[in-house]
PDB file of N, CA and C in Angstrom:
ATOM      1  N   MET C   1      47.384   6.156  28.150  1.00 75.00           N
ATOM      2  CA  MET C   1      48.302   6.875  27.297  1.00 75.00           C
ATOM      3  C   MET C   1      48.647   8.215  27.914  1.00 75.00           C
ATOM      4  N   VAL C   2      47.640   8.957  28.312  1.00 80.00           N
ATOM      5  CA  VAL C   2      47.872  10.286  28.879  1.00 80.00           C
ATOM      6  C   VAL C   2      48.606  10.179  30.208  1.00 80.00           C
ATOM      7  N   LEU C   3      48.206   9.225  31.035  1.00 82.00           N
ATOM      8  CA  LEU C   3      48.869   9.072  32.330  1.00 82.00           C
ATOM      9  C   LEU C   3      50.323   8.639  32.174  1.00 82.00           C
ATOM     10  N   GLY C   4      50.608   7.800  31.196  1.00 78.00           N
ATOM     11  CA  GLY C   4      51.987   7.401  30.944  1.00 78.00           C
ATOM     12  C   GLY C   4      52.845   8.563  30.481  1.00 78.00           C
ATOM     13  N   ALA C   5      52.275   9.412  29.633  1.00 82.00           N
ATOM     14  CA  ALA C   5      53.005  10.596  29.173  1.00 82.00           C
ATOM     15  C   ALA C   5      53.254  11.548  30.339  1.00 82.00           C
ATOM     16  N   LEU C   6      52.235  11.761  31.162  1.00 84.00           N
ATOM     17  CA  LEU C   6      52.407  12.637  32.324  1.00 84.00           C
ATOM     18  C   LEU C   6      53.421  12.076  33.313  1.00 84.00           C
ATOM     19  N   ARG C   7      53.395  10.773  33.505  1.00 81.00           N
ATOM     20  CA  ARG C   7      54.354  10.150  34.423  1.00 81.00           C
ATOM     21  C   ARG C   7      55.779  10.315  33.908  1.00 81.00           C
ATOM     22  N   GLY C   8      55.966  10.166  32.608  1.00 81.00           N
ATOM     23  CA  GLY C   8      57.290  10.337  32.034  1.00 81.00           C
ATOM     24  C   GLY C   8      57.788  11.760  32.155  1.00 81.00           C
ATOM     25  N   VAL C   9      56.915  12.713  31.874  1.00 85.00           N
ATOM     26  CA  VAL C   9      57.298  14.126  31.967  1.00 85.00           C
ATOM     27  C   VAL C   9      57.591  14.489  33.418  1.00 85.00           C
ATOM     28  N   ALA C  10      56.750  14.024  34.340  1.00 85.00           N
ATOM     29  CA  ALA C  10      56.975  14.310  35.757  1.00 85.00           C
ATOM     30  C   ALA C  10      58.251  13.634  36.264  1.00 85.00           C
ATOM     31  N   GLY C  11      58.612  12.500  35.671  1.00 80.00           N
ATOM     32  CA  GLY C  11      59.813  11.785  36.073  1.00 80.00           C
ATOM     33  C   GLY C  11      61.086  12.338  35.467  1.00 80.00           C
ATOM     34  N   GLY C  12      60.972  13.307  34.581  1.00 83.00           N
ATOM     35  CA  GLY C  12      62.149  13.947  34.029  1.00 83.00           C
ATOM     36  C   GLY C  12      62.644  13.381  32.719  1.00 83.00           C
ATOM     37  N   VAL C  13      61.788  12.734  31.960  1.00 83.00           N
ATOM     38  CA  VAL C  13      62.229  12.130  30.700  1.00 83.00           C
ATOM     39  C   VAL C  13      62.639  13.184  29.679  1.00 83.00           C
ATOM     40  N   LEU C  14      62.096  14.379  29.786  1.00 85.00           N
ATOM     41  CA  LEU C  14      62.440  15.422  28.824  1.00 85.00           C
ATOM     42  C   LEU C  14      63.898  15.865  28.956  1.00 85.00           C
ATOM     43  N   ASP C  15      64.493  15.623  30.112  1.00 86.00           N
ATOM     44  CA  ASP C  15      65.901  15.968  30.318  1.00 86.00           C
ATOM     45  C   ASP C  15      66.846  14.926  29.732  1.00 86.00           C
ATOM     46  N   VAL C  16      66.347  13.724  29.472  1.00 82.00           N
ATOM     47  CA  VAL C  16      67.204  12.624  29.016  1.00 82.00           C
ATOM     48  C   VAL C  16      66.720  12.038  27.692  1.00 82.00           C
ATOM     49  N   LEU C  17      66.188  12.874  26.806  1.00 84.00           N
ATOM     50  CA  LEU C  17      65.642  12.367  25.539  1.00 84.00           C
ATOM     51  C   LEU C  17      66.701  11.754  24.635  1.00 84.00           C
ATOM     52  N   GLY C  18      67.956  12.125  24.776  1.00 84.00           N
ATOM     53  CA  GLY C  18      69.011  11.576  23.930  1.00 84.00           C
ATOM     54  C   GLY C  18      69.540  10.239  24.404  1.00 84.00           C
ATOM     55  N   THR C  19      69.106   9.765  25.553  1.00 83.00           N
ATOM     56  CA  THR C  19      69.574   8.491  26.094  1.00 83.00           C
ATOM     57  C   THR C  19      68.667   7.350  25.615  1.00 83.00           C
ATOM     58  N   ALA C  20      69.069   6.143  25.933  1.00 82.00           N
ATOM     59  CA  ALA C  20      68.252   4.976  25.568  1.00 82.00           C
ATOM     60  C   ALA C  20      66.886   5.045  26.242  1.00 82.00           C
ATOM     61  N   TYR C  21      66.843   5.529  27.473  1.00 82.00           N
ATOM     62  CA  TYR C  21      65.566   5.665  28.181  1.00 82.00           C
ATOM     63  C   TYR C  21      64.649   6.652  27.459  1.00 82.00           C
ATOM     64  N   GLY C  22      65.197   7.801  27.094  1.00 85.00           N
ATOM     65  CA  GLY C  22      64.397   8.821  26.422  1.00 85.00           C
ATOM     66  C   GLY C  22      63.902   8.378  25.057  1.00 85.00           C
ATOM     67  N   LEU C  23      64.752   7.702  24.299  1.00 86.00           N
ATOM     68  CA  LEU C  23      64.347   7.218  22.975  1.00 86.00           C
ATOM     69  C   LEU C  23      63.297   6.117  23.081  1.00 86.00           C
ATOM     70  N   THR C  24      63.425   5.274  24.099  1.00 86.00           N
ATOM     71  CA  THR C  24      62.419   4.231  24.319  1.00 86.00           C
ATOM     72  C   THR C  24      61.086   4.862  24.694  1.00 86.00           C
ATOM     73  N   TRP C  25      61.120   5.880  25.542  1.00 87.00           N
ATOM     74  CA  TRP C  25      59.898   6.591  25.927  1.00 87.00           C
ATOM     75  C   TRP C  25      59.258   7.252  24.708  1.00 87.00           C
ATOM     76  N   LEU C  26      60.075   7.877  23.870  1.00 90.00           N
ATOM     77  CA  LEU C  26      59.547   8.511  22.662  1.00 90.00           C
ATOM     78  C   LEU C  26      58.909   7.502  21.718  1.00 90.00           C
ATOM     79  N   ALA C  27      59.529   6.333  21.567  1.00 90.00           N
ATOM     80  CA  ALA C  27      58.973   5.299  20.692  1.00 90.00           C
ATOM     81  C   ALA C  27      57.629   4.806  21.224  1.00 90.00           C
ATOM     82  N   ALA C  28      57.555   4.536  22.520  1.00 89.00           N
ATOM     83  CA  ALA C  28      56.298   4.083  23.120  1.00 89.00           C
ATOM     84  C   ALA C  28      55.231   5.175  23.006  1.00 89.00           C
ATOM     85  N   PHE C  29      55.632   6.423  23.198  1.00 90.00           N
ATOM     86  CA  PHE C  29      54.698   7.544  23.089  1.00 90.00           C
ATOM     87  C   PHE C  29      54.171   7.683  21.663  1.00 90.00           C
ATOM     88  N   ALA C  30      55.063   7.557  20.676  1.00 92.00           N
ATOM     89  CA  ALA C  30      54.649   7.682  19.273  1.00 92.00           C
ATOM     90  C   ALA C  30      53.682   6.573  18.879  1.00 92.00           C
ATOM     91  N   ILE C  31      53.962   5.349  19.293  1.00 90.00           N
ATOM     92  CA  ILE C  31      53.059   4.235  18.992  1.00 90.00           C
ATOM     93  C   ILE C  31      51.713   4.466  19.660  1.00 90.00           C
ATOM     94  N   GLY C  32      51.726   4.941  20.896  1.00 88.00           N
ATOM     95  CA  GLY C  32      50.480   5.233  21.599  1.00 88.00           C
ATOM     96  C   GLY C  32      49.667   6.309  20.910  1.00 88.00           C
ATOM     97  N   VAL C  33      50.338   7.341  20.408  1.00 88.00           N
ATOM     98  CA  VAL C  33      49.626   8.405  19.694  1.00 88.00           C
ATOM     99  C   VAL C  33      48.983   7.859  18.423  1.00 88.00           C
ATOM    100  N   VAL C  34      49.709   7.028  17.680  1.00 85.00           N
ATOM    101  CA  VAL C  34      49.152   6.421  16.466  1.00 85.00           C
ATOM    102  C   VAL C  34      47.926   5.586  16.804  1.00 85.00           C
ATOM    103  N   MET C  35      48.007   4.820  17.876  1.00 84.00           N
ATOM    104  CA  MET C  35      46.878   3.978  18.266  1.00 84.00           C
ATOM    105  C   MET C  35      45.687   4.827  18.714  1.00 84.00           C
ATOM    106  N   MET C  36      45.949   5.899  19.464  1.00 84.00           N
ATOM    107  CA  MET C  36      44.853   6.770  19.896  1.00 84.00           C
ATOM    108  C   MET C  36      44.205   7.481  18.713  1.00 84.00           C
ATOM    109  N   LEU C  37      44.997   7.945  17.766  1.00 82.00           N
ATOM    110  CA  LEU C  37      44.434   8.600  16.583  1.00 82.00           C
ATOM    111  C   LEU C  37      43.592   7.633  15.762  1.00 82.00           C
ATOM    112  N   SER C  38      44.017   6.376  15.725  1.00 79.00           N
ATOM    113  CA  SER C  38      43.234   5.369  15.008  1.00 79.00           C
ATOM    114  C   SER C  38      41.865   5.181  15.657  1.00 79.00           C
ATOM    115  N   ILE C  39      41.838   5.180  16.971  1.00 77.00           N
ATOM    116  CA  ILE C  39      40.568   5.044  17.680  1.00 77.00           C
ATOM    117  C   ILE C  39      39.685   6.254  17.427  1.00 77.00           C
ATOM    118  N   TRP C  40      40.258   7.436  17.532  1.00 78.00           N
ATOM    119  CA  TRP C  40      39.463   8.656  17.400  1.00 78.00           C
ATOM    120  C   TRP C  40      38.947   8.871  15.989  1.00 78.00           C
ATOM    121  N   THR C  41      39.675   8.389  14.988  1.00 76.00           N
ATOM    122  CA  THR C  41      39.255   8.657  13.622  1.00 76.00           C
ATOM    123  C   THR C  41      38.301   7.611  13.066  1.00 76.00           C
ATOM    124  N   ARG C  42      38.462   6.362  13.424  1.00 70.00           N
ATOM    125  CA  ARG C  42      37.624   5.307  12.839  1.00 70.00           C
ATOM    126  C   ARG C  42      37.136   4.266  13.829  1.00 70.00           C
ATOM    127  N   GLY C  43      37.498   4.345  15.064  1.00 62.00           N
ATOM    128  CA  GLY C  43      37.105   3.324  16.015  1.00 62.00           C
ATOM    129  C   GLY C  43      38.156   2.238  16.116  1.00 62.00           C
ATOM    130  N   PHE C  44      37.958   1.315  17.033  1.00 60.00           N
ATOM    131  CA  PHE C  44      38.933   0.265  17.294  1.00 60.00           C
ATOM    132  C   PHE C  44      39.156  -0.588  16.057  1.00 60.00           C
ATOM    133  N   GLY C  45      40.366  -0.583  15.564  1.00 51.00           N
ATOM    134  CA  GLY C  45      40.712  -1.407  14.416  1.00 51.00           C
ATOM    135  C   GLY C  45      40.193  -0.900  13.096  1.00 51.00           C
ATOM    136  N   GLY C  46      39.579   0.274  13.054  1.00 59.00           N
ATOM    137  CA  GLY C  46      39.008   0.774  11.815  1.00 59.00           C
ATOM    138  C   GLY C  46      40.050   1.229  10.810  1.00 59.00           C
ATOM    139  N   ARG C  47      40.963   2.065  11.225  1.00 65.00           N
ATOM    140  CA  ARG C  47      41.972   2.570  10.309  1.00 65.00           C
ATOM    141  C   ARG C  47      43.184   1.636  10.287  1.00 65.00           C
ATOM    142  N   VAL C  48      43.595   1.156  11.438  1.00 67.00           N
ATOM    143  CA  VAL C  48      44.702   0.213  11.526  1.00 67.00           C
ATOM    144  C   VAL C  48      44.100  -1.182  11.593  1.00 67.00           C
ATOM    145  N   ARG C  49      44.556  -2.059  10.747  1.00 72.00           N
ATOM    146  CA  ARG C  49      44.037  -3.434  10.740  1.00 72.00           C
ATOM    147  C   ARG C  49      44.243  -4.092  12.096  1.00 72.00           C
ATOM    148  N   THR C  50      43.355  -4.992  12.468  1.00 77.00           N
ATOM    149  CA  THR C  50      43.387  -5.608  13.784  1.00 77.00           C
ATOM    150  C   THR C  50      44.701  -6.315  14.085  1.00 77.00           C
ATOM    151  N   PRO C  51      45.275  -7.135  13.206  1.00 84.00           N
ATOM    152  CA  PRO C  51      46.563  -7.766  13.545  1.00 84.00           C
ATOM    153  C   PRO C  51      47.675  -6.735  13.753  1.00 84.00           C
ATOM    154  N   VAL C  52      47.660  -5.667  12.963  1.00 82.00           N
ATOM    155  CA  VAL C  52      48.657  -4.608  13.135  1.00 82.00           C
ATOM    156  C   VAL C  52      48.425  -3.900  14.459  1.00 82.00           C
ATOM    157  N   TRP C  53      47.168  -3.700  14.800  1.00 81.00           N
ATOM    158  CA  TRP C  53      46.815  -3.061  16.066  1.00 81.00           C
ATOM    159  C   TRP C  53      47.398  -3.839  17.233  1.00 81.00           C
ATOM    160  N   TYR C  54      47.186  -5.148  17.240  1.00 87.00           N
ATOM    161  CA  TYR C  54      47.693  -5.975  18.323  1.00 87.00           C
ATOM    162  C   TYR C  54      49.215  -6.023  18.330  1.00 87.00           C
ATOM    163  N   ALA C  55      49.826  -6.011  17.164  1.00 90.00           N
ATOM    164  CA  ALA C  55      51.289  -5.976  17.092  1.00 90.00           C
ATOM    165  C   ALA C  55      51.818  -4.660  17.663  1.00 90.00           C
ATOM    166  N   LEU C  56      51.175  -3.544  17.315  1.00 87.00           N
ATOM    167  CA  LEU C  56      51.577  -2.248  17.876  1.00 87.00           C
ATOM    168  C   LEU C  56      51.424  -2.238  19.393  1.00 87.00           C
ATOM    169  N   PHE C  57      50.336  -2.804  19.875  1.00 88.00           N
ATOM    170  CA  PHE C  57      50.139  -2.855  21.313  1.00 88.00           C
ATOM    171  C   PHE C  57      51.224  -3.694  21.979  1.00 88.00           C
ATOM    172  N   LEU C  58      51.567  -4.822  21.382  1.00 93.00           N
ATOM    173  CA  LEU C  58      52.598  -5.687  21.953  1.00 93.00           C
ATOM    174  C   LEU C  58      53.951  -4.968  21.992  1.00 93.00           C
ATOM    175  N   VAL C  59      54.281  -4.249  20.930  1.00 92.00           N
ATOM    176  CA  VAL C  59      55.539  -3.489  20.901  1.00 92.00           C
ATOM    177  C   VAL C  59      55.517  -2.396  21.957  1.00 92.00           C
ATOM    178  N   MET C  60      54.418  -1.642  22.036  1.00 89.00           N
ATOM    179  CA  MET C  60      54.325  -0.575  23.025  1.00 89.00           C
ATOM    180  C   MET C  60      54.394  -1.134  24.444  1.00 89.00           C
ATOM    181  N   PHE C  61      53.720  -2.237  24.691  1.00 89.00           N
ATOM    182  CA  PHE C  61      53.737  -2.861  26.011  1.00 89.00           C
ATOM    183  C   PHE C  61      55.150  -3.330  26.370  1.00 89.00           C
ATOM    184  N   SER C  62      55.859  -3.900  25.402  1.00 90.00           N
ATOM    185  CA  SER C  62      57.235  -4.334  25.638  1.00 90.00           C
ATOM    186  C   SER C  62      58.151  -3.151  25.932  1.00 90.00           C
ATOM    187  N   LEU C  63      57.937  -2.049  25.235  1.00 87.00           N
ATOM    188  CA  LEU C  63      58.731  -0.845  25.498  1.00 87.00           C
ATOM    189  C   LEU C  63      58.456  -0.300  26.894  1.00 87.00           C
ATOM    190  N   MET C  64      57.209  -0.363  27.319  1.00 84.00           N
ATOM    191  CA  MET C  64      56.883   0.104  28.667  1.00 84.00           C
ATOM    192  C   MET C  64      57.526  -0.782  29.731  1.00 84.00           C
ATOM    193  N   ILE C  65      57.566  -2.078  29.487  1.00 86.00           N
ATOM    194  CA  ILE C  65      58.247  -2.983  30.418  1.00 86.00           C
ATOM    195  C   ILE C  65      59.740  -2.681  30.443  1.00 86.00           C
ATOM    196  N   ALA C  66      60.331  -2.428  29.276  1.00 84.00           N
ATOM    197  CA  ALA C  66      61.750  -2.073  29.219  1.00 84.00           C
ATOM    198  C   ALA C  66      62.010  -0.782  29.982  1.00 84.00           C
ATOM    199  N   LEU C  67      61.103   0.166  29.887  1.00 80.00           N
ATOM    200  CA  LEU C  67      61.267   1.414  30.626  1.00 80.00           C
ATOM    201  C   LEU C  67      61.260   1.170  32.127  1.00 80.00           C
ATOM    202  N   ARG C  68      60.383   0.311  32.568  1.00 80.00           N
ATOM    203  CA  ARG C  68      60.251   0.075  34.009  1.00 80.00           C
ATOM    204  C   ARG C  68      61.395  -0.744  34.573  1.00 80.00           C
ATOM    205  N   PHE C  69      61.769  -1.815  33.897  1.00 77.00           N
ATOM    206  CA  PHE C  69      62.744  -2.734  34.458  1.00 77.00           C
ATOM    207  C   PHE C  69      64.125  -2.623  33.858  1.00 77.00           C
ATOM    208  N   GLY C  70      64.207  -2.356  32.563  1.00 60.00           N
ATOM    209  CA  GLY C  70      65.492  -2.383  31.899  1.00 60.00           C
ATOM    210  C   GLY C  70      66.347  -1.161  32.113  1.00 60.00           C
ATOM    211  N   TYR C  71      65.730   0.012  32.177  1.00 59.00           N
ATOM    212  CA  TYR C  71      66.508   1.242  32.242  1.00 59.00           C
ATOM    213  C   TYR C  71      66.406   1.966  33.560  1.00 59.00           C
ATOM    214  N   TRP C  72      65.576   1.490  34.471  1.00 52.00           N
ATOM    215  CA  TRP C  72      65.326   2.225  35.695  1.00 52.00           C
ATOM    216  C   TRP C  72      66.594   2.425  36.510  1.00 52.00           C
ATOM    217  N   CYS C  73      67.370   1.375  36.695  1.00 49.00           N
ATOM    218  CA  CYS C  73      68.595   1.474  37.491  1.00 49.00           C
ATOM    219  C   CYS C  73      69.643   2.323  36.792  1.00 49.00           C
ATOM    220  N   ALA C  74      69.739   2.214  35.480  1.00 52.00           N
ATOM    221  CA  ALA C  74      70.757   2.971  34.742  1.00 52.00           C
ATOM    222  C   ALA C  74      70.417   4.461  34.724  1.00 52.00           C
ATOM    223  N   ARG C  75      69.163   4.788  34.844  1.00 51.00           N
ATOM    224  CA  ARG C  75      68.738   6.176  34.789  1.00 51.00           C
ATOM    225  C   ARG C  75      69.002   6.910  36.090  1.00 51.00           C
ATOM    226  N   ARG C  76      68.979   6.242  37.183  1.00 53.00           N
ATOM    227  CA  ARG C  76      69.129   6.885  38.494  1.00 53.00           C
ATOM    228  C   ARG C  76      70.540   7.208  38.827  1.00 53.00           C
TER     229      ARG C  76
END
């Protein structure tokens, strides 16, 4: 989570937050923060139910794939 956020900031995502790339990065970042807070407050699956946890992970993972392959060429 932290490395992905640092990679995005180092790659210049803060300059393009209004674009599809920036909004996708923000969505993936927000889901990651929710998942990390769930771990820190109650442990794995404690606050967020396990099926919801896996669904959030699947959405975040799909957003990360979209960031890498879907928007990379359009961003450059």
